[in-house]
Amino acid sequence: MTDGPGTPAGRFRSEHPASSIEFAYAGIPTFLKADHRNVEDVAGYDAGVLGVPYDSAVSNRPGTRYGPRAVREASGWWDYLSGYKGGLTNMRTGEDVDFDALSVADCGDVPVFPMDQETTAESITAHVATVAERAFPVLIGGDHYCTYPAFRGFAEGAGHDSVGLVQIDAHTDTVSESPIFGREFHGSSTNLMADSQYTSYENVSQVAIRGYESPAFFEFAEETGLNLFAMPEVEERGMDAVIRDAVAAAADGTDAVYVTFDIDSVDPSVAPGTGTPEPAGLSASQALTAMEVLGDHDAVGAVDLMEVAPDYDPAGNTSRLAANLLVAFLERKFAA
């Protein structure tokens, strides 16, 4: 169906130009109200967005299967603001942002199979690889296990032999095997990536880790070469300095860096909508700083935002912050 100037709808739009501005809560909820495209059709776009509505690999509360839709819906706010204001000034950075310069395609959701984790992982890898061949991959989860097949898909699709990882998270996800959950669940994703052909712990940087880990974890980090920036270091040195060191370590000797942001890295007083909340986490400002710095770094070639479980946050603050984090990253990467 067309909506050209000769149709009644087209004539209405020409007579009422404000009708072309869509409210944040209206329309089809693609990320940033972006064009919907198949994964094979994202060439020419800056970024291709994929959702992964999968949470069958969690060890605590489920619900992150609803994360991609909630984050997409929340992201409409920035498109709406930019549309009716003719652009935006970022009051954190003082810079004018040309959102017209940001070209994003939303590729919809990766097909997932809730009772078949292996097939789901294969699907994630294949779809991320297809996007990575053509554009910058942006993944919205879903539980954090999904980062492992996405990381693999990015490396394969972009043709990288080695990929560093910056992981912003409350938990290290370095379990090698659980007597309850086995080898592949959201608590083992980083271990699986470090054990893959594409990276090792020497090129993994973890930021905002807190709470409790396995016995002798600091010895494990030292022995493996893991670049650990726990929450006390963020509080002492500041996020800007820490995240710059983290991405430099991940990039050292690698072809590119994959960024994964687990929303539970943020304090649950700010972002309660997640499955495994931990107290004393990042502020919203610290989280935004991390994404702004990472978006500015040339080595970063893919990003994901994981573990948003919107049903635990009826006010929607977690989803809005998650969307803002991705917008801040993409702004620095492509529109600043």
PDB file of C-alpha atoms in Angstrom, residues 8-295:
ATOM      1  CA  PRO A   8      -5.882  11.115   0.847  1.00  0.00           C
ATOM      2  CA  ALA A   9      -3.332  10.285   3.542  1.00  0.00           C
ATOM      3  CA  GLY A  10      -0.566  11.889   1.484  1.00  0.00           C
ATOM      4  CA  ARG A  11      -2.601  15.065   0.980  1.00  0.00           C
ATOM      5  CA  PHE A  12      -3.373  15.184   4.689  1.00  0.00           C
ATOM      6  CA  ARG A  13       0.313  14.933   5.546  1.00  0.00           C
ATOM      7  CA  SER A  14       1.266  17.692   3.112  1.00  0.00           C
ATOM      8  CA  GLU A  15      -1.407  19.970   4.597  1.00  0.00           C
ATOM      9  CA  HIS A  16      -0.478  19.070   8.183  1.00  0.00           C
ATOM     10  CA  PRO A  17       3.322  18.504   8.226  1.00  0.00           C
ATOM     11  CA  ALA A  18       3.345  17.967  12.007  1.00  0.00           C
ATOM     12  CA  SER A  19       1.445  14.715  11.375  1.00  0.00           C
ATOM     13  CA  SER A  20       4.719  13.177  10.199  1.00  0.00           C
ATOM     14  CA  ILE A  21       6.079  13.431  13.762  1.00  0.00           C
ATOM     15  CA  GLU A  22       5.161  10.250  15.598  1.00  0.00           C
ATOM     16  CA  PHE A  23       4.685  10.198  19.359  1.00  0.00           C
ATOM     17  CA  ALA A  24       6.965   7.924  21.351  1.00  0.00           C
ATOM     18  CA  TYR A  25       4.016   5.721  22.326  1.00  0.00           C
ATOM     19  CA  ALA A  26       2.567   5.453  18.800  1.00  0.00           C
ATOM     20  CA  GLY A  27       3.448   3.423  15.738  1.00  0.00           C
ATOM     21  CA  ILE A  28       5.483   0.253  15.325  1.00  0.00           C
ATOM     22  CA  PRO A  29       8.012  -0.120  18.171  1.00  0.00           C
ATOM     23  CA  THR A  30      11.268  -0.558  16.307  1.00  0.00           C
ATOM     24  CA  PHE A  31      14.413   0.713  18.011  1.00  0.00           C
ATOM     25  CA  LEU A  32      14.529   4.512  17.595  1.00  0.00           C
ATOM     26  CA  LYS A  33      11.568   4.124  15.208  1.00  0.00           C
ATOM     27  CA  ALA A  34      14.100   2.768  12.709  1.00  0.00           C
ATOM     28  CA  ASP A  35      13.347   1.127   9.377  1.00  0.00           C
ATOM     29  CA  HIS A  36      12.505  -2.546   9.668  1.00  0.00           C
ATOM     30  CA  ARG A  37      14.878  -4.603   7.533  1.00  0.00           C
ATOM     31  CA  ASN A  38      15.868  -8.223   7.117  1.00  0.00           C
ATOM     32  CA  VAL A  39      19.354  -9.068   8.331  1.00  0.00           C
ATOM     33  CA  GLU A  40      20.488  -9.457   4.714  1.00  0.00           C
ATOM     34  CA  ASP A  41      19.365  -5.909   3.902  1.00  0.00           C
ATOM     35  CA  VAL A  42      21.293  -3.761   6.396  1.00  0.00           C
ATOM     36  CA  ALA A  43      24.198  -2.840   4.128  1.00  0.00           C
ATOM     37  CA  GLY A  44      24.429   0.942   3.990  1.00  0.00           C
ATOM     38  CA  TYR A  45      23.101   1.387   7.526  1.00  0.00           C
ATOM     39  CA  ASP A  46      25.388   2.312  10.397  1.00  0.00           C
ATOM     40  CA  ALA A  47      23.904  -0.276  12.738  1.00  0.00           C
ATOM     41  CA  GLY A  48      21.604  -3.276  12.625  1.00  0.00           C
ATOM     42  CA  VAL A  49      19.563  -3.981  15.766  1.00  0.00           C
ATOM     43  CA  LEU A  50      18.512  -7.480  16.796  1.00  0.00           C
ATOM     44  CA  GLY A  51      16.397  -8.567  19.743  1.00  0.00           C
ATOM     45  CA  VAL A  52      16.838 -11.893  21.499  1.00  0.00           C
ATOM     46  CA  PRO A  53      13.706 -12.666  23.560  1.00  0.00           C
ATOM     47  CA  TYR A  54      15.253 -15.633  25.346  1.00  0.00           C
ATOM     48  CA  ASP A  55      15.642 -16.326  29.071  1.00  0.00           C
ATOM     49  CA  SER A  56      15.812 -20.097  29.367  1.00  0.00           C
ATOM     50  CA  ALA A  57      19.420 -19.966  30.597  1.00  0.00           C
ATOM     51  CA  VAL A  58      18.835 -17.922  33.760  1.00  0.00           C
ATOM     52  CA  SER A  59      19.741 -19.119  37.241  1.00  0.00           C
ATOM     53  CA  ASN A  60      17.419 -16.781  39.122  1.00  0.00           C
ATOM     54  CA  ARG A  61      14.290 -14.867  38.093  1.00  0.00           C
ATOM     55  CA  PRO A  62      13.081 -15.206  34.469  1.00  0.00           C
ATOM     56  CA  GLY A  63      11.554 -12.385  32.454  1.00  0.00           C
ATOM     57  CA  THR A  64      14.299 -11.037  30.205  1.00  0.00           C
ATOM     58  CA  ARG A  65      12.441 -12.507  27.208  1.00  0.00           C
ATOM     59  CA  TYR A  66      10.359  -9.333  27.452  1.00  0.00           C
ATOM     60  CA  GLY A  67      13.414  -7.062  27.430  1.00  0.00           C
ATOM     61  CA  PRO A  68      13.825  -6.403  23.696  1.00  0.00           C
ATOM     62  CA  ARG A  69      10.261  -5.160  23.233  1.00  0.00           C
ATOM     63  CA  ALA A  70      10.417  -2.951  26.337  1.00  0.00           C
ATOM     64  CA  VAL A  71      13.736  -1.357  25.355  1.00  0.00           C
ATOM     65  CA  ARG A  72      12.499  -0.735  21.815  1.00  0.00           C
ATOM     66  CA  GLU A  73       9.341   0.932  23.099  1.00  0.00           C
ATOM     67  CA  ALA A  74      11.351   3.134  25.461  1.00  0.00           C
ATOM     68  CA  SER A  75      13.741   4.184  22.681  1.00  0.00           C
ATOM     69  CA  GLY A  76      10.937   5.915  20.796  1.00  0.00           C
ATOM     70  CA  TRP A  77      11.295   8.882  23.140  1.00  0.00           C
ATOM     71  CA  TRP A  78      14.575  10.004  21.578  1.00  0.00           C
ATOM     72  CA  ASP A  79      13.244   9.729  18.036  1.00  0.00           C
ATOM     73  CA  TYR A  80      10.182  11.753  19.006  1.00  0.00           C
ATOM     74  CA  LEU A  81      12.223  14.467  20.742  1.00  0.00           C
ATOM     75  CA  SER A  82      14.661  14.752  17.868  1.00  0.00           C
ATOM     76  CA  GLY A  83      11.848  14.783  15.313  1.00  0.00           C
ATOM     77  CA  TYR A  84       9.856  17.674  16.677  1.00  0.00           C
ATOM     78  CA  LYS A  85      12.844  19.694  17.890  1.00  0.00           C
ATOM     79  CA  GLY A  86      14.830  19.276  14.672  1.00  0.00           C
ATOM     80  CA  GLY A  87      17.735  17.624  16.490  1.00  0.00           C
ATOM     81  CA  LEU A  88      18.914  17.614  20.081  1.00  0.00           C
ATOM     82  CA  THR A  89      21.536  19.122  22.340  1.00  0.00           C
ATOM     83  CA  ASN A  90      23.087  16.585  24.692  1.00  0.00           C
ATOM     84  CA  MET A  91      23.112  18.387  28.026  1.00  0.00           C
ATOM     85  CA  ARG A  92      25.663  15.942  29.467  1.00  0.00           C
ATOM     86  CA  THR A  93      28.247  16.603  26.771  1.00  0.00           C
ATOM     87  CA  GLY A  94      27.173  20.051  25.557  1.00  0.00           C
ATOM     88  CA  GLU A  95      27.197  18.835  21.956  1.00  0.00           C
ATOM     89  CA  ASP A  96      24.507  19.089  19.305  1.00  0.00           C
ATOM     90  CA  VAL A  97      23.513  15.677  18.041  1.00  0.00           C
ATOM     91  CA  ASP A  98      22.542  15.122  14.427  1.00  0.00           C
ATOM     92  CA  PHE A  99      20.241  12.126  14.698  1.00  0.00           C
ATOM     93  CA  ASP A 100      19.647  12.362  10.944  1.00  0.00           C
ATOM     94  CA  ALA A 101      23.255  11.256  10.620  1.00  0.00           C
ATOM     95  CA  LEU A 102      22.480   8.080  12.572  1.00  0.00           C
ATOM     96  CA  SER A 103      21.245   5.377  10.234  1.00  0.00           C
ATOM     97  CA  VAL A 104      19.768   2.406  12.096  1.00  0.00           C
ATOM     98  CA  ALA A 105      17.896  -0.638  10.814  1.00  0.00           C
ATOM     99  CA  ASP A 106      15.852  -2.825  13.151  1.00  0.00           C
ATOM    100  CA  CYS A 107      16.037  -6.448  12.057  1.00  0.00           C
ATOM    101  CA  GLY A 108      13.428  -7.688  14.504  1.00  0.00           C
ATOM    102  CA  ASP A 109      13.991 -10.625  16.831  1.00  0.00           C
ATOM    103  CA  VAL A 110      16.270 -13.595  16.344  1.00  0.00           C
ATOM    104  CA  PRO A 111      14.208 -16.802  16.172  1.00  0.00           C
ATOM    105  CA  VAL A 112      14.577 -18.530  19.544  1.00  0.00           C
ATOM    106  CA  PHE A 113      13.581 -21.990  20.774  1.00  0.00           C
ATOM    107  CA  PRO A 114      12.814 -21.861  24.509  1.00  0.00           C
ATOM    108  CA  MET A 115      13.203 -25.613  25.024  1.00  0.00           C
ATOM    109  CA  ASP A 116      16.232 -25.983  22.730  1.00  0.00           C
ATOM    110  CA  GLN A 117      19.227 -23.968  23.861  1.00  0.00           C
ATOM    111  CA  GLU A 118      21.618 -25.377  21.261  1.00  0.00           C
ATOM    112  CA  THR A 119      19.391 -24.405  18.342  1.00  0.00           C
ATOM    113  CA  THR A 120      18.790 -20.979  19.899  1.00  0.00           C
ATOM    114  CA  ALA A 121      22.547 -20.419  20.166  1.00  0.00           C
ATOM    115  CA  GLU A 122      23.022 -21.421  16.521  1.00  0.00           C
ATOM    116  CA  SER A 123      20.273 -19.006  15.502  1.00  0.00           C
ATOM    117  CA  ILE A 124      21.847 -16.127  17.445  1.00  0.00           C
ATOM    118  CA  THR A 125      25.272 -16.805  15.950  1.00  0.00           C
ATOM    119  CA  ALA A 126      23.945 -16.963  12.390  1.00  0.00           C
ATOM    120  CA  HIS A 127      21.845 -13.800  12.634  1.00  0.00           C
ATOM    121  CA  VAL A 128      24.542 -11.718  14.333  1.00  0.00           C
ATOM    122  CA  ALA A 129      27.102 -12.940  11.802  1.00  0.00           C
ATOM    123  CA  THR A 130      24.844 -11.867   8.934  1.00  0.00           C
ATOM    124  CA  VAL A 131      24.455  -8.377  10.388  1.00  0.00           C
ATOM    125  CA  ALA A 132      28.181  -8.125  11.220  1.00  0.00           C
ATOM    126  CA  GLU A 133      29.069  -8.736   7.577  1.00  0.00           C
ATOM    127  CA  ARG A 134      27.110  -5.615   6.638  1.00  0.00           C
ATOM    128  CA  ALA A 135      26.765  -3.206   9.590  1.00  0.00           C
ATOM    129  CA  PHE A 136      27.525  -2.593  13.260  1.00  0.00           C
ATOM    130  CA  PRO A 137      25.613  -5.196  15.329  1.00  0.00           C
ATOM    131  CA  VAL A 138      23.472  -4.052  18.278  1.00  0.00           C
ATOM    132  CA  LEU A 139      21.861  -6.798  20.338  1.00  0.00           C
ATOM    133  CA  ILE A 140      19.091  -6.394  22.922  1.00  0.00           C
ATOM    134  CA  GLY A 141      18.547  -9.327  25.285  1.00  0.00           C
ATOM    135  CA  GLY A 142      17.510 -11.621  26.682  1.00  0.00           C
ATOM    136  CA  ASP A 143      19.644 -13.299  29.315  1.00  0.00           C
ATOM    137  CA  HIS A 144      23.398 -12.984  29.364  1.00  0.00           C
ATOM    138  CA  TYR A 145      24.046 -16.455  27.976  1.00  0.00           C
ATOM    139  CA  CYS A 146      23.028 -14.987  24.616  1.00  0.00           C
ATOM    140  CA  THR A 147      26.201 -12.884  24.561  1.00  0.00           C
ATOM    141  CA  TYR A 148      28.325 -15.982  23.982  1.00  0.00           C
ATOM    142  CA  PRO A 149      26.782 -17.018  20.629  1.00  0.00           C
ATOM    143  CA  ALA A 150      26.469 -13.338  19.655  1.00  0.00           C
ATOM    144  CA  PHE A 151      30.186 -12.792  20.355  1.00  0.00           C
ATOM    145  CA  ARG A 152      30.987 -15.803  18.201  1.00  0.00           C
ATOM    146  CA  GLY A 153      28.696 -14.545  15.434  1.00  0.00           C
ATOM    147  CA  PHE A 154      30.325 -11.121  15.476  1.00  0.00           C
ATOM    148  CA  ALA A 155      33.806 -12.624  15.150  1.00  0.00           C
ATOM    149  CA  GLU A 156      32.749 -14.928  12.316  1.00  0.00           C
ATOM    150  CA  GLY A 157      30.675 -12.386  10.413  1.00  0.00           C
ATOM    151  CA  ALA A 158      33.178  -9.564  10.658  1.00  0.00           C
ATOM    152  CA  GLY A 159      36.082 -11.890   9.849  1.00  0.00           C
ATOM    153  CA  HIS A 160      38.027 -11.272  13.066  1.00  0.00           C
ATOM    154  CA  ASP A 161      40.583 -13.752  14.367  1.00  0.00           C
ATOM    155  CA  SER A 162      40.709 -12.182  17.833  1.00  0.00           C
ATOM    156  CA  VAL A 163      38.137 -10.115  19.699  1.00  0.00           C
ATOM    157  CA  GLY A 164      38.447  -8.391  23.065  1.00  0.00           C
ATOM    158  CA  LEU A 165      35.547  -8.136  25.504  1.00  0.00           C
ATOM    159  CA  VAL A 166      34.462  -5.287  27.760  1.00  0.00           C
ATOM    160  CA  GLN A 167      31.859  -6.604  30.186  1.00  0.00           C
ATOM    161  CA  ILE A 168      29.988  -4.168  32.433  1.00  0.00           C
ATOM    162  CA  ASP A 169      28.248  -6.359  34.960  1.00  0.00           C
ATOM    163  CA  ALA A 170      27.547  -7.083  38.608  1.00  0.00           C
ATOM    164  CA  HIS A 171      28.709 -10.687  38.085  1.00  0.00           C
ATOM    165  CA  THR A 172      31.716 -12.188  36.337  1.00  0.00           C
ATOM    166  CA  ASP A 173      29.867 -15.064  34.577  1.00  0.00           C
ATOM    167  CA  THR A 174      33.046 -17.116  34.748  1.00  0.00           C
ATOM    168  CA  VAL A 175      31.570 -20.391  36.018  1.00  0.00           C
ATOM    169  CA  SER A 176      33.169 -23.267  34.130  1.00  0.00           C
ATOM    170  CA  GLU A 177      30.508 -25.778  35.138  1.00  0.00           C
ATOM    171  CA  SER A 178      27.591 -25.776  37.562  1.00  0.00           C
ATOM    172  CA  PRO A 179      26.273 -28.975  39.159  1.00  0.00           C
ATOM    173  CA  ILE A 180      22.776 -27.499  38.691  1.00  0.00           C
ATOM    174  CA  PHE A 181      22.913 -25.573  35.404  1.00  0.00           C
ATOM    175  CA  GLY A 182      25.708 -27.350  33.537  1.00  0.00           C
ATOM    176  CA  ARG A 183      28.297 -25.684  31.315  1.00  0.00           C
ATOM    177  CA  GLU A 184      26.115 -23.282  29.352  1.00  0.00           C
ATOM    178  CA  PHE A 185      23.932 -20.774  31.211  1.00  0.00           C
ATOM    179  CA  HIS A 186      24.013 -17.069  31.912  1.00  0.00           C
ATOM    180  CA  GLY A 187      26.611 -17.547  34.641  1.00  0.00           C
ATOM    181  CA  SER A 188      29.099 -19.180  32.265  1.00  0.00           C
ATOM    182  CA  SER A 189      28.976 -16.928  29.198  1.00  0.00           C
ATOM    183  CA  THR A 190      32.299 -15.166  29.854  1.00  0.00           C
ATOM    184  CA  ASN A 191      34.034 -18.456  30.577  1.00  0.00           C
ATOM    185  CA  LEU A 192      32.732 -19.820  27.267  1.00  0.00           C
ATOM    186  CA  MET A 193      34.006 -16.775  25.376  1.00  0.00           C
ATOM    187  CA  ALA A 194      37.417 -16.913  27.073  1.00  0.00           C
ATOM    188  CA  ASP A 195      37.626 -20.612  26.233  1.00  0.00           C
ATOM    189  CA  SER A 196      36.791 -19.995  22.559  1.00  0.00           C
ATOM    190  CA  GLN A 197      39.218 -19.528  19.675  1.00  0.00           C
ATOM    191  CA  TYR A 198      38.476 -15.800  19.539  1.00  0.00           C
ATOM    192  CA  THR A 199      39.652 -14.494  22.901  1.00  0.00           C
ATOM    193  CA  SER A 200      41.209 -15.285  26.261  1.00  0.00           C
ATOM    194  CA  TYR A 201      40.975 -13.763  29.707  1.00  0.00           C
ATOM    195  CA  GLU A 202      43.941 -11.487  28.954  1.00  0.00           C
ATOM    196  CA  ASN A 203      41.655  -9.539  26.613  1.00  0.00           C
ATOM    197  CA  VAL A 204      38.562  -9.628  28.850  1.00  0.00           C
ATOM    198  CA  SER A 205      37.887  -6.524  30.949  1.00  0.00           C
ATOM    199  CA  GLN A 206      35.180  -6.650  33.595  1.00  0.00           C
ATOM    200  CA  VAL A 207      33.809  -3.448  35.111  1.00  0.00           C
ATOM    201  CA  ALA A 208      31.565  -2.840  38.166  1.00  0.00           C
ATOM    202  CA  ILE A 209      31.800  -6.395  39.521  1.00  0.00           C
ATOM    203  CA  ARG A 210      30.519  -6.605  43.097  1.00  0.00           C
ATOM    204  CA  GLY A 211      28.823  -8.882  45.576  1.00  0.00           C
ATOM    205  CA  TYR A 212      30.037 -12.441  45.962  1.00  0.00           C
ATOM    206  CA  GLU A 213      32.049 -14.676  43.637  1.00  0.00           C
ATOM    207  CA  SER A 214      33.622 -18.102  43.904  1.00  0.00           C
ATOM    208  CA  PRO A 215      36.256 -18.720  46.594  1.00  0.00           C
ATOM    209  CA  ALA A 216      39.727 -17.421  45.715  1.00  0.00           C
ATOM    210  CA  PHE A 217      38.331 -15.409  42.812  1.00  0.00           C
ATOM    211  CA  PHE A 218      41.086 -12.774  42.998  1.00  0.00           C
ATOM    212  CA  GLU A 219      43.660 -15.540  42.629  1.00  0.00           C
ATOM    213  CA  PHE A 220      41.735 -16.826  39.604  1.00  0.00           C
ATOM    214  CA  ALA A 221      41.786 -13.350  38.039  1.00  0.00           C
ATOM    215  CA  GLU A 222      45.529 -13.016  38.585  1.00  0.00           C
ATOM    216  CA  GLU A 223      46.312 -16.479  37.235  1.00  0.00           C
ATOM    217  CA  THR A 224      44.201 -16.089  34.092  1.00  0.00           C
ATOM    218  CA  GLY A 225      45.165 -12.476  33.346  1.00  0.00           C
ATOM    219  CA  LEU A 226      41.566 -11.258  33.636  1.00  0.00           C
ATOM    220  CA  ASN A 227      41.391  -7.460  33.715  1.00  0.00           C
ATOM    221  CA  LEU A 228      39.210  -6.900  36.766  1.00  0.00           C
ATOM    222  CA  PHE A 229      37.826  -3.462  37.638  1.00  0.00           C
ATOM    223  CA  ALA A 230      35.542  -4.193  40.568  1.00  0.00           C
ATOM    224  CA  MET A 231      33.038  -1.690  41.900  1.00  0.00           C
ATOM    225  CA  PRO A 232      35.350  -0.306  44.635  1.00  0.00           C
ATOM    226  CA  GLU A 233      37.842   0.716  41.942  1.00  0.00           C
ATOM    227  CA  VAL A 234      35.116   2.485  39.973  1.00  0.00           C
ATOM    228  CA  GLU A 235      34.148   4.379  43.131  1.00  0.00           C
ATOM    229  CA  GLU A 236      37.763   5.280  43.895  1.00  0.00           C
ATOM    230  CA  ARG A 237      39.063   6.230  40.445  1.00  0.00           C
ATOM    231  CA  GLY A 238      35.881   7.234  38.612  1.00  0.00           C
ATOM    232  CA  MET A 239      34.196   5.563  35.667  1.00  0.00           C
ATOM    233  CA  ASP A 240      35.914   7.623  32.972  1.00  0.00           C
ATOM    234  CA  ALA A 241      39.411   6.490  33.975  1.00  0.00           C
ATOM    235  CA  VAL A 242      38.367   2.894  34.631  1.00  0.00           C
ATOM    236  CA  ILE A 243      36.495   2.365  31.376  1.00  0.00           C
ATOM    237  CA  ARG A 244      39.364   3.826  29.341  1.00  0.00           C
ATOM    238  CA  ASP A 245      41.765   1.353  30.942  1.00  0.00           C
ATOM    239  CA  ALA A 246      39.277  -1.458  30.453  1.00  0.00           C
ATOM    240  CA  VAL A 247      38.783  -0.917  26.727  1.00  0.00           C
ATOM    241  CA  ALA A 248      42.518  -0.398  26.176  1.00  0.00           C
ATOM    242  CA  ALA A 249      43.250  -3.785  27.785  1.00  0.00           C
ATOM    243  CA  ALA A 250      40.528  -5.493  25.748  1.00  0.00           C
ATOM    244  CA  ALA A 251      41.751  -3.917  22.513  1.00  0.00           C
ATOM    245  CA  ASP A 252      45.430  -4.735  23.059  1.00  0.00           C
ATOM    246  CA  GLY A 253      46.471  -7.137  20.287  1.00  0.00           C
ATOM    247  CA  THR A 254      42.924  -7.869  19.112  1.00  0.00           C
ATOM    248  CA  ASP A 255      41.131  -7.064  15.869  1.00  0.00           C
ATOM    249  CA  ALA A 256      38.081  -5.513  17.561  1.00  0.00           C
ATOM    250  CA  VAL A 257      36.254  -5.210  20.871  1.00  0.00           C
ATOM    251  CA  TYR A 258      32.781  -6.501  21.740  1.00  0.00           C
ATOM    252  CA  VAL A 259      30.953  -4.574  24.485  1.00  0.00           C
ATOM    253  CA  THR A 260      28.365  -6.277  26.654  1.00  0.00           C
ATOM    254  CA  PHE A 261      26.365  -4.293  29.199  1.00  0.00           C
ATOM    255  CA  ASP A 262      24.376  -6.229  31.782  1.00  0.00           C
ATOM    256  CA  ILE A 263      21.746  -3.894  33.247  1.00  0.00           C
ATOM    257  CA  ASP A 264      22.313  -5.464  36.680  1.00  0.00           C
ATOM    258  CA  SER A 265      25.602  -3.559  36.791  1.00  0.00           C
ATOM    259  CA  VAL A 266      23.393  -0.585  37.674  1.00  0.00           C
ATOM    260  CA  ASP A 267      22.179  -0.243  41.241  1.00  0.00           C
ATOM    261  CA  PRO A 268      18.713  -1.797  41.689  1.00  0.00           C
ATOM    262  CA  SER A 269      17.420   1.417  43.234  1.00  0.00           C
ATOM    263  CA  VAL A 270      17.873   2.862  39.722  1.00  0.00           C
ATOM    264  CA  ALA A 271      17.251  -0.228  37.579  1.00  0.00           C
ATOM    265  CA  PRO A 272      15.244  -2.830  39.500  1.00  0.00           C
ATOM    266  CA  GLY A 273      13.956  -4.579  36.374  1.00  0.00           C
ATOM    267  CA  THR A 274      16.443  -7.433  36.188  1.00  0.00           C
ATOM    268  CA  GLY A 275      16.672 -11.037  37.273  1.00  0.00           C
ATOM    269  CA  THR A 276      19.640 -10.977  39.642  1.00  0.00           C
ATOM    270  CA  PRO A 277      19.887  -7.521  41.257  1.00  0.00           C
ATOM    271  CA  GLU A 278      22.867  -6.643  43.441  1.00  0.00           C
ATOM    272  CA  PRO A 279      23.049  -3.611  45.774  1.00  0.00           C
ATOM    273  CA  ALA A 280      25.700  -0.873  45.614  1.00  0.00           C
ATOM    274  CA  GLY A 281      25.942  -0.724  41.840  1.00  0.00           C
ATOM    275  CA  LEU A 282      26.514   1.934  39.225  1.00  0.00           C
ATOM    276  CA  SER A 283      24.584   5.172  39.119  1.00  0.00           C
ATOM    277  CA  ALA A 284      22.789   6.111  35.922  1.00  0.00           C
ATOM    278  CA  SER A 285      25.448   8.772  35.318  1.00  0.00           C
ATOM    279  CA  GLN A 286      28.314   6.280  35.702  1.00  0.00           C
ATOM    280  CA  ALA A 287      26.594   3.873  33.319  1.00  0.00           C
ATOM    281  CA  LEU A 288      26.086   6.595  30.718  1.00  0.00           C
ATOM    282  CA  THR A 289      29.712   7.677  31.040  1.00  0.00           C
ATOM    283  CA  ALA A 290      30.827   4.128  30.305  1.00  0.00           C
ATOM    284  CA  MET A 291      28.764   3.940  27.134  1.00  0.00           C
ATOM    285  CA  GLU A 292      29.831   7.400  25.970  1.00  0.00           C
ATOM    286  CA  VAL A 293      33.518   6.505  26.317  1.00  0.00           C
ATOM    287  CA  LEU A 294      33.055   3.118  24.654  1.00  0.00           C
ATOM    288  CA  GLY A 295      31.106   4.659  21.793  1.00  0.00           C
TER     289      GLY A 295
END
